[in-house]
C-alpha positions as YAML, in Angstrom:
chain: A
units: angstrom
residues:
- id: 1
  name: MET
  ca: [-0.08, 0.28, 0.07]
- id: 2
  name: ALA
  ca: [0.78, 3.48, -0.16]
- id: 3
  name: LYS
  ca: [2.30, 4.98, 2.96]
- id: 4
  name: ILE
  ca: [3.14, 8.57, 4.06]
- id: 5
  name: THR
  ca: [6.69, 8.61, 5.33]
- id: 6
  name: ALA
  ca: [7.92, 12.53, 6.27]
- id: 7
  name: SER
  ca: [6.02, 15.79, 6.91]
- id: 8
  name: VAL
  ca: [7.55, 18.93, 5.68]
- id: 9
  name: PHE
  ca: [6.89, 22.60, 7.04]
- id: 10
  name: THR
  ca: [7.86, 25.93, 5.52]
- id: 11
  name: SER
  ca: [6.95, 28.91, 5.19]
- id: 12
  name: HIS
  ca: [6.18, 30.21, 1.47]
- id: 13
  name: VAL
  ca: [6.83, 33.86, 1.53]
- id: 14
  name: PRO
  ca: [6.71, 35.02, -2.06]
- id: 15
  name: ALA
  ca: [10.34, 37.26, -2.04]
- id: 16
  name: ILE
  ca: [11.79, 34.23, -1.44]
- id: 17
  name: GLY
  ca: [10.69, 32.89, -4.69]
- id: 18
  name: ALA
  ca: [12.15, 36.36, -6.15]
- id: 19
  name: ALA
  ca: [15.67, 36.13, -4.62]
- id: 20
  name: MET
  ca: [15.89, 32.82, -5.90]
- id: 21
  name: ASP
  ca: [14.61, 33.85, -9.75]
- id: 22
  name: LEU
  ca: [16.78, 36.90, -9.34]
- id: 23
  name: GLY
  ca: [19.97, 35.62, -8.48]
- id: 24
  name: LYS
  ca: [20.23, 37.36, -4.80]
- id: 25
  name: THR
  ca: [20.44, 34.07, -2.68]
- id: 26
  name: GLN
  ca: [24.05, 35.14, -1.30]
- id: 27
  name: GLU
  ca: [23.13, 38.45, -0.44]
- id: 28
  name: ASP
  ca: [23.69, 39.40, 3.18]
- id: 29
  name: TYR
  ca: [20.13, 39.64, 3.46]
- id: 30
  name: TRP
  ca: [19.11, 36.38, 2.19]
- id: 31
  name: LYS
  ca: [22.38, 34.09, 2.97]
- id: 32
  name: PRO
  ca: [21.18, 33.06, 6.57]
- id: 33
  name: LEU
  ca: [17.82, 31.97, 5.12]
- id: 34
  name: PHE
  ca: [18.75, 29.89, 2.44]
- id: 35
  name: ALA
  ca: [21.50, 28.64, 4.52]
- id: 36
  name: GLY
  ca: [18.54, 27.06, 6.69]
- id: 37
  name: TYR
  ca: [17.40, 24.82, 3.78]
- id: 38
  name: GLU
  ca: [20.82, 22.94, 2.76]
- id: 39
  name: PHE
  ca: [20.29, 20.30, 4.99]
- id: 40
  name: SER
  ca: [16.95, 20.19, 3.57]
- id: 41
  name: LYS
  ca: [17.77, 19.84, -0.06]
- id: 42
  name: GLN
  ca: [20.29, 17.30, 0.01]
- id: 43
  name: TRP
  ca: [17.77, 15.13, 2.25]
- id: 44
  name: MET
  ca: [14.99, 15.69, -0.28]
- id: 45
  name: LYS
  ca: [17.79, 13.93, -2.42]
- id: 46
  name: ASP
  ca: [18.38, 11.00, -0.12]
- id: 47
  name: ASN
  ca: [14.45, 10.84, 0.59]
- id: 48
  name: LYS
  ca: [12.86, 11.65, -2.71]
- id: 49
  name: PRO
  ca: [9.17, 10.89, -2.47]
- id: 50
  name: ASP
  ca: [7.20, 9.14, -5.38]
- id: 51
  name: VAL
  ca: [4.40, 11.93, -4.80]
- id: 52
  name: ILE
  ca: [4.20, 15.17, -2.90]
- id: 53
  name: ILE
  ca: [0.58, 16.04, -1.11]
- id: 54
  name: LEU
  ca: [1.14, 20.30, -0.77]
- id: 55
  name: VAL
  ca: [-1.21, 22.00, 0.97]
- id: 56
  name: PHE
  ca: [-0.94, 25.78, 0.66]
- id: 57
  name: ASN
  ca: [-3.16, 28.76, -0.09]
- id: 58
  name: ASP
  ca: [-4.30, 30.14, -3.28]
- id: 59
  name: HIS
  ca: [-3.13, 34.21, -3.43]
- id: 60
  name: ALA
  ca: [-6.21, 34.96, -5.91]
- id: 61
  name: THR
  ca: [-4.71, 33.60, -8.55]
- id: 62
  name: ALA
  ca: [-7.11, 30.21, -9.01]
- id: 63
  name: PHE
  ca: [-9.58, 31.25, -7.02]
- id: 64
  name: SER
  ca: [-11.10, 35.04, -6.32]
- id: 65
  name: LEU
  ca: [-13.79, 36.02, -4.23]
- id: 66
  name: ASP
  ca: [-16.01, 35.07, -6.82]
- id: 67
  name: MET
  ca: [-15.69, 31.54, -5.17]
- id: 68
  name: ILE
  ca: [-13.25, 30.39, -2.22]
- id: 69
  name: PRO
  ca: [-13.48, 26.69, -1.26]
- id: 70
  name: THR
  ca: [-12.43, 25.65, 2.06]
- id: 71
  name: PHE
  ca: [-10.55, 22.62, 0.99]
- id: 72
  name: ALA
  ca: [-10.01, 22.21, -2.76]
- id: 73
  name: ILE
  ca: [-7.63, 19.34, -4.28]
- id: 74
  name: GLY
  ca: [-6.06, 19.33, -7.76]
- id: 75
  name: THR
  ca: [-6.84, 16.01, -9.73]
- id: 76
  name: ALA
  ca: [-4.56, 17.59, -12.79]
- id: 77
  name: ALA
  ca: [-1.86, 15.79, -14.78]
- id: 78
  name: GLN
  ca: [-0.02, 19.66, -14.64]
- id: 79
  name: TYR
  ca: [-0.22, 22.59, -13.30]
- id: 80
  name: LEU
  ca: [1.42, 26.14, -14.63]
- id: 81
  name: PRO
  ca: [3.22, 28.89, -12.50]
- id: 82
  name: ALA
  ca: [0.59, 31.42, -12.39]
- id: 83
  name: ASP
  ca: [1.03, 34.83, -13.46]
- id: 84
  name: GLU
  ca: [0.66, 36.66, -9.92]
- id: 85
  name: GLY
  ca: [0.88, 40.51, -11.82]
- id: 86
  name: TRP
  ca: [4.68, 40.35, -12.88]
- id: 87
  name: GLY
  ca: [4.92, 37.14, -15.04]
- id: 88
  name: PRO
  ca: [5.02, 33.27, -13.76]
- id: 89
  name: ARG
  ca: [8.01, 32.24, -11.70]
- id: 90
  name: PRO
  ca: [10.63, 30.76, -13.91]
- id: 91
  name: VAL
  ca: [9.98, 27.61, -12.62]
- id: 92
  name: PRO
  ca: [9.02, 23.87, -14.27]
- id: 93
  name: VAL
  ca: [5.48, 22.92, -15.13]
- id: 94
  name: VAL
  ca: [4.20, 20.96, -11.84]
- id: 95
  name: LYS
  ca: [3.21, 17.49, -12.93]
- id: 96
  name: GLY
  ca: [0.13, 16.18, -11.09]
- id: 97
  name: HIS
  ca: [-0.89, 12.55, -9.87]
- id: 98
  name: PRO
  ca: [-4.57, 12.44, -10.95]
- id: 99
  name: GLU
  ca: [-5.23, 8.67, -10.09]
- id: 100
  name: LEU
  ca: [-3.83, 9.07, -6.30]
- id: 101
  name: ALA
  ca: [-5.73, 12.85, -5.97]
- id: 102
  name: SER
  ca: [-8.86, 11.15, -7.43]
- id: 103
  name: HIS
  ca: [-8.62, 8.26, -4.65]
- id: 104
  name: ILE
  ca: [-7.58, 10.92, -2.11]
- id: 105
  name: ALA
  ca: [-11.11, 12.90, -2.91]
- id: 106
  name: HIS
  ca: [-13.23, 9.96, -3.00]
- id: 107
  name: SER
  ca: [-11.84, 8.48, 0.23]
- id: 108
  name: VAL
  ca: [-11.93, 11.84, 2.02]
- id: 109
  name: ILE
  ca: [-15.54, 12.90, 1.12]
- id: 110
  name: GLN
  ca: [-16.55, 9.49, 2.25]
- id: 111
  name: GLN
  ca: [-15.33, 10.05, 5.56]
- id: 112
  name: ASP
  ca: [-17.29, 13.31, 5.58]
- id: 113
  name: PHE
  ca: [-14.92, 16.10, 4.37]
- id: 114
  name: ASP
  ca: [-16.44, 18.02, 1.63]
- id: 115
  name: LEU
  ca: [-13.81, 18.87, -0.95]
- id: 116
  name: THR
  ca: [-13.61, 20.77, -4.21]
- id: 117
  name: ILE
  ca: [-11.94, 19.08, -6.77]
- id: 118
  name: VAL
  ca: [-10.17, 21.00, -9.14]
- id: 119
  name: ASN
  ca: [-9.54, 19.67, -12.74]
- id: 120
  name: LYS
  ca: [-7.53, 22.94, -13.87]
- id: 121
  name: MET
  ca: [-5.74, 25.40, -12.48]
- id: 122
  name: ASP
  ca: [-2.62, 27.40, -11.97]
- id: 123
  name: VAL
  ca: [-0.57, 27.35, -8.98]
- id: 124
  name: ASP
  ca: [1.30, 30.60, -7.48]
- id: 125
  name: HIS
  ca: [4.08, 30.93, -4.98]
- id: 126
  name: GLY
  ca: [2.05, 29.40, -2.20]
- id: 127
  name: LEU
  ca: [3.40, 25.94, -4.04]
- id: 128
  name: THR
  ca: [6.23, 26.56, -5.99]
- id: 129
  name: VAL
  ca: [8.18, 28.90, -3.47]
- id: 130
  name: PRO
  ca: [8.33, 25.74, -1.08]
- id: 131
  name: LEU
  ca: [9.41, 23.19, -3.70]
- id: 132
  name: SER
  ca: [12.42, 25.58, -4.76]
- id: 133
  name: LEU
  ca: [13.37, 25.78, -1.11]
- id: 134
  name: MET
  ca: [13.28, 22.22, -0.92]
- id: 135
  name: CYS
  ca: [14.61, 20.90, -4.53]
- id: 136
  name: GLY
  ca: [16.84, 23.96, -5.56]
- id: 137
  name: GLU
  ca: [16.88, 26.00, -8.81]
- id: 138
  name: GLN
  ca: [15.19, 24.41, -11.58]
- id: 139
  name: ASP
  ca: [16.07, 25.35, -14.95]
- id: 140
  name: PRO
  ca: [12.03, 26.59, -15.98]
- id: 141
  name: VAL
  ca: [12.38, 25.19, -19.29]
- id: 142
  name: LYS
  ca: [14.52, 21.59, -19.31]
- id: 143
  name: GLY
  ca: [13.90, 21.48, -15.31]
- id: 144
  name: VAL
  ca: [11.75, 19.02, -13.80]
- id: 145
  name: TRP
  ca: [10.28, 18.92, -10.25]
- id: 146
  name: PRO
  ca: [11.95, 15.65, -8.54]
- id: 147
  name: CYS
  ca: [8.05, 13.84, -8.39]
- id: 148
  name: PRO
  ca: [4.62, 14.85, -9.07]
- id: 149
  name: VAL
  ca: [2.76, 17.15, -6.70]
- id: 150
  name: ILE
  ca: [-1.12, 17.03, -5.89]
- id: 151
  name: PRO
  ca: [-2.24, 20.64, -5.00]
- id: 152
  name: PHE
  ca: [-4.13, 20.84, -1.37]
- id: 153
  name: ALA
  ca: [-5.20, 24.40, -1.40]
- id: 154
  name: VAL
  ca: [-7.22, 25.66, 1.87]
- id: 155
  name: ASN
  ca: [-8.96, 29.11, 2.20]
- id: 156
  name: VAL
  ca: [-6.86, 30.88, 4.90]
- id: 157
  name: VAL
  ca: [-7.99, 34.21, 3.18]
- id: 158
  name: GLN
  ca: [-11.44, 34.97, 3.65]
- id: 159
  name: TYR
  ca: [-13.42, 34.60, 6.67]
- id: 160
  name: PRO
  ca: [-15.01, 31.99, 8.04]
- id: 161
  name: LEU
  ca: [-11.53, 29.59, 7.96]
- id: 162
  name: PRO
  ca: [-11.36, 26.32, 8.81]
- id: 163
  name: SER
  ca: [-10.32, 25.80, 12.44]
- id: 164
  name: GLY
  ca: [-6.98, 24.29, 13.24]
- id: 165
  name: GLN
  ca: [-9.03, 21.20, 15.04]
- id: 166
  name: ARG
  ca: [-10.50, 20.87, 11.45]
- id: 167
  name: CYS
  ca: [-7.52, 20.74, 9.95]
- id: 168
  name: PHE
  ca: [-5.84, 18.38, 12.07]
- id: 169
  name: ASN
  ca: [-8.57, 15.85, 11.93]
- id: 170
  name: LEU
  ca: [-8.39, 16.23, 7.86]
- id: 171
  name: GLY
  ca: [-4.85, 14.97, 7.86]
- id: 172
  name: GLN
  ca: [-5.85, 11.83, 9.44]
- id: 173
  name: ALA
  ca: [-8.58, 11.43, 7.11]
- id: 174
  name: ILE
  ca: [-5.86, 12.20, 3.99]
- id: 175
  name: ARG
  ca: [-3.49, 9.40, 5.95]
- id: 176
  name: LYS
  ca: [-6.35, 6.91, 5.78]
- id: 177
  name: ALA
  ca: [-6.78, 7.83, 1.91]
- id: 178
  name: VAL
  ca: [-2.90, 7.39, 1.35]
- id: 179
  name: GLU
  ca: [-2.93, 4.00, 3.30]
- id: 180
  name: SER
  ca: [-5.79, 2.73, 1.04]
- id: 181
  name: TYR
  ca: [-4.17, 3.13, -2.01]
- id: 182
  name: ASP
  ca: [-3.55, 0.04, -3.73]
- id: 183
  name: GLU
  ca: [-0.02, 0.69, -4.92]
- id: 184
  name: ASP
  ca: [3.18, 0.70, -2.76]
- id: 185
  name: ILE
  ca: [4.52, 4.12, -2.96]
- id: 186
  name: ASN
  ca: [5.95, 6.74, -0.73]
- id: 187
  name: VAL
  ca: [3.97, 10.20, -0.02]
- id: 188
  name: HIS
  ca: [5.36, 13.05, 1.67]
- id: 189
  name: ILE
  ca: [2.93, 15.56, 2.99]
- id: 190
  name: TRP
  ca: [3.65, 19.19, 3.48]
- id: 191
  name: GLY
  ca: [2.33, 21.92, 5.15]
- id: 192
  name: THR
  ca: [3.44, 25.51, 4.16]
- id: 193
  name: GLY
  ca: [2.43, 29.21, 5.18]
- id: 194
  name: GLY
  ca: [3.31, 31.32, 7.97]
- id: 195
  name: MET
  ca: [4.53, 31.95, 10.60]
- id: 196
  name: SER
  ca: [4.04, 35.19, 11.95]
- id: 197
  name: HIS
  ca: [3.28, 38.03, 9.64]
- id: 198
  name: GLN
  ca: [0.86, 41.04, 9.24]
- id: 199
  name: LEU
  ca: [0.80, 42.62, 5.55]
- id: 200
  name: GLN
  ca: [-1.42, 45.66, 6.66]
- id: 201
  name: GLY
  ca: [-3.31, 47.75, 9.48]
- id: 202
  name: ALA
  ca: [-1.72, 49.47, 12.37]
- id: 203
  name: ARG
  ca: [0.36, 46.40, 13.43]
- id: 204
  name: ALA
  ca: [1.97, 45.57, 9.69]
- id: 205
  name: GLY
  ca: [5.26, 44.09, 10.38]
- id: 206
  name: LEU
  ca: [4.36, 42.31, 13.33]
- id: 207
  name: ILE
  ca: [6.72, 39.19, 14.14]
- id: 208
  name: ASN
  ca: [6.72, 37.28, 17.28]
- id: 209
  name: ARG
  ca: [9.65, 35.27, 17.67]
- id: 210
  name: GLU
  ca: [8.54, 34.08, 21.21]
- id: 211
  name: TRP
  ca: [5.17, 32.87, 19.93]
- id: 212
  name: ASP
  ca: [6.32, 31.12, 16.66]
- id: 213
  name: ASN
  ca: [8.70, 29.03, 18.63]
- id: 214
  name: ALA
  ca: [6.65, 27.97, 21.22]
- id: 215
  name: TRP
  ca: [3.80, 27.10, 18.38]
- id: 216
  name: LEU
  ca: [6.83, 24.77, 16.75]
- id: 217
  name: ASP
  ca: [7.43, 23.48, 19.89]
- id: 218
  name: GLN
  ca: [3.85, 22.22, 20.22]
- id: 219
  name: LEU
  ca: [3.61, 21.40, 16.65]
- id: 220
  name: ILE
  ca: [6.59, 18.75, 17.12]
- id: 221
  name: ASN
  ca: [6.08, 17.40, 20.82]
- id: 222
  name: ASP
  ca: [2.47, 17.95, 21.74]
- id: 223
  name: PRO
  ca: [0.37, 18.22, 17.95]
- id: 224
  name: VAL
  ca: [-2.94, 17.89, 20.05]
- id: 225
  name: ALA
  ca: [-2.37, 21.33, 21.97]
- id: 226
  name: ALA
  ca: [-1.13, 23.07, 18.54]
- id: 227
  name: ALA
  ca: [-4.59, 21.48, 16.79]
- id: 228
  name: ALA
  ca: [-6.96, 22.92, 20.01]
- id: 229
  name: THR
  ca: [-5.38, 26.53, 19.20]
- id: 230
  name: PRO
  ca: [-8.09, 28.91, 18.48]
- id: 231
  name: HIS
  ca: [-8.40, 31.42, 15.86]
- id: 232
  name: ILE
  ca: [-8.53, 34.67, 18.28]
- id: 233
  name: ASP
  ca: [-4.82, 33.36, 19.15]
- id: 234
  name: TYR
  ca: [-3.13, 33.30, 15.91]
- id: 235
  name: VAL
  ca: [-4.52, 36.74, 14.71]
- id: 236
  name: ARG
  ca: [-3.71, 37.96, 18.38]
- id: 237
  name: GLU
  ca: [-0.12, 36.70, 18.59]
- id: 238
  name: ALA
  ca: [1.01, 35.66, 15.00]
- id: 239
  name: GLY
  ca: [-0.87, 38.48, 13.28]
- id: 240
  name: SER
  ca: [-3.97, 38.38, 10.76]
- id: 241
  name: GLU
  ca: [-1.76, 36.27, 7.98]
- id: 242
  name: GLY
  ca: [-0.29, 34.30, 11.31]
- id: 243
  name: ILE
  ca: [-3.56, 32.12, 10.23]
- id: 244
  name: GLU
  ca: [-1.91, 30.07, 7.63]
- id: 245
  name: LEU
  ca: [-0.29, 28.18, 10.05]
- id: 246
  name: VAL
  ca: [-3.36, 26.02, 10.19]
- id: 247
  name: MET
  ca: [-2.34, 24.34, 6.99]
- id: 248
  name: TRP
  ca: [0.52, 22.82, 8.74]
- id: 249
  name: LEU
  ca: [-1.55, 21.01, 10.95]
- id: 250
  name: ILE
  ca: [-3.01, 19.03, 8.02]
- id: 251
  name: ALA
  ca: [0.50, 17.86, 7.27]
- id: 252
  name: ARG
  ca: [0.90, 17.21, 11.46]
- id: 253
  name: GLY
  ca: [-2.35, 15.13, 11.55]
- id: 254
  name: ALA
  ca: [-1.25, 12.73, 8.49]
- id: 255
  name: MET
  ca: [1.59, 11.61, 10.53]
- id: 256
  name: SER
  ca: [1.35, 8.13, 11.83]
- id: 257
  name: ASP
  ca: [1.59, 8.48, 15.41]
- id: 258
  name: ILE
  ca: [-2.34, 10.36, 15.51]
- id: 259
  name: GLU
  ca: [-5.11, 8.18, 15.50]
- id: 260
  name: GLY
  ca: [-8.40, 9.34, 16.70]
- id: 261
  name: GLY
  ca: [-7.22, 13.01, 17.50]
- id: 262
  name: GLN
  ca: [-4.69, 11.64, 19.69]
- id: 263
  name: ALA
  ca: [-1.22, 11.14, 19.58]
- id: 264
  name: THR
  ca: [-1.16, 7.19, 20.41]
- id: 265
  name: GLY
  ca: [2.12, 6.19, 18.61]
- id: 266
  name: PRO
  ca: [5.66, 6.09, 18.32]
- id: 267
  name: ALA
  ca: [6.17, 10.08, 17.81]
- id: 268
  name: PRO
  ca: [8.04, 11.03, 14.47]
- id: 269
  name: GLN
  ca: [11.49, 11.92, 14.56]
- id: 270
  name: LEU
  ca: [12.50, 15.42, 14.20]
- id: 271
  name: ARG
  ca: [15.59, 15.54, 11.33]
- id: 272
  name: HIS
  ca: [15.58, 19.53, 10.87]
- id: 273
  name: ARG
  ca: [14.59, 22.43, 12.71]
- id: 274
  name: PHE
  ca: [14.87, 26.10, 11.28]
- id: 275
  name: TYR
  ca: [13.36, 29.75, 12.36]
- id: 276
  name: HIS
  ca: [14.84, 33.12, 10.67]
- id: 277
  name: VAL
  ca: [13.40, 36.60, 10.50]
- id: 278
  name: PRO
  ca: [12.56, 38.68, 8.71]
- id: 279
  name: ALA
  ca: [12.31, 37.74, 5.20]
- id: 280
  name: SER
  ca: [10.02, 40.54, 3.71]
- id: 281
  name: ASN
  ca: [8.70, 41.46, 7.15]
- id: 282
  name: THR
  ca: [7.79, 37.90, 7.58]
- id: 283
  name: ALA
  ca: [8.93, 34.94, 10.04]
- id: 284
  name: VAL
  ca: [10.09, 31.91, 8.57]
- id: 285
  name: GLY
  ca: [9.85, 28.45, 9.92]
- id: 286
  name: HIS
  ca: [10.59, 24.92, 9.00]
- id: 287
  name: VAL
  ca: [10.72, 21.36, 10.31]
- id: 288
  name: ILE
  ca: [10.93, 17.98, 8.35]
- id: 289
  name: LEU
  ca: [9.64, 15.05, 10.33]
- id: 290
  name: GLU
  ca: [9.50, 11.68, 9.50]
- id: 291
  name: ASN
  ca: [7.72, 8.69, 10.64]
- id: 292
  name: VAL
  ca: [9.49, 5.64, 12.62]
...
């Protein structure tokens, strides 16, 4: 059967992609951030998955205020990099995995989670920046990402938003779906977005290093408590865009130690943890967990 072997968590700041695309990664401002992903790029080569389920939020490219699905799974064969107002990022087309994606959709819906099925969409920096950070720079024409990717979009832009608990429970349903897929493949699940940041209003530029790291401690060691964090805590402590962290809980809920909403099995192995501020007025967090 298919199996989720690891989860990856990372921020997806658009300026990170721009720094890579414009050759600025070794500039003084950016060098410490990219150094934090050197381990990750080698780990990715050593632990190459067959498929990545990548949880992210769309930034008004595939969706808009006209239509905002709470949870949406991409079932297409490929996804083009989106034009976010200054042209598409110069990265390869993202290949999908329609068979596994369709299976996950069927299984998760039968477990009473309503998903929007998306057969065509472009993917923005929320998806391509994590791929670039973990896989390194790729030629936009000749390059290829190391494996197919299943985009899984979550609404963290327009209220009402899903709770952290709902996302945590969804991760468990996704793991069950993957494990019922009749093919022996290695699957990673990535949770992206966050950490603390606010892009507008009187608190624009807010970064809360202490809260971020305490939340990372919970994500790794006490995910049930992390899942119980209410929306107001994210907004108060991590800024209006800090709510993106609920997407990390989908990936954490999909790990093998979680059953019935509780941590009942052996804890996953922490392979890497990194935190850096600032990156374009945003805190960047990154964790790699492996199932044991």
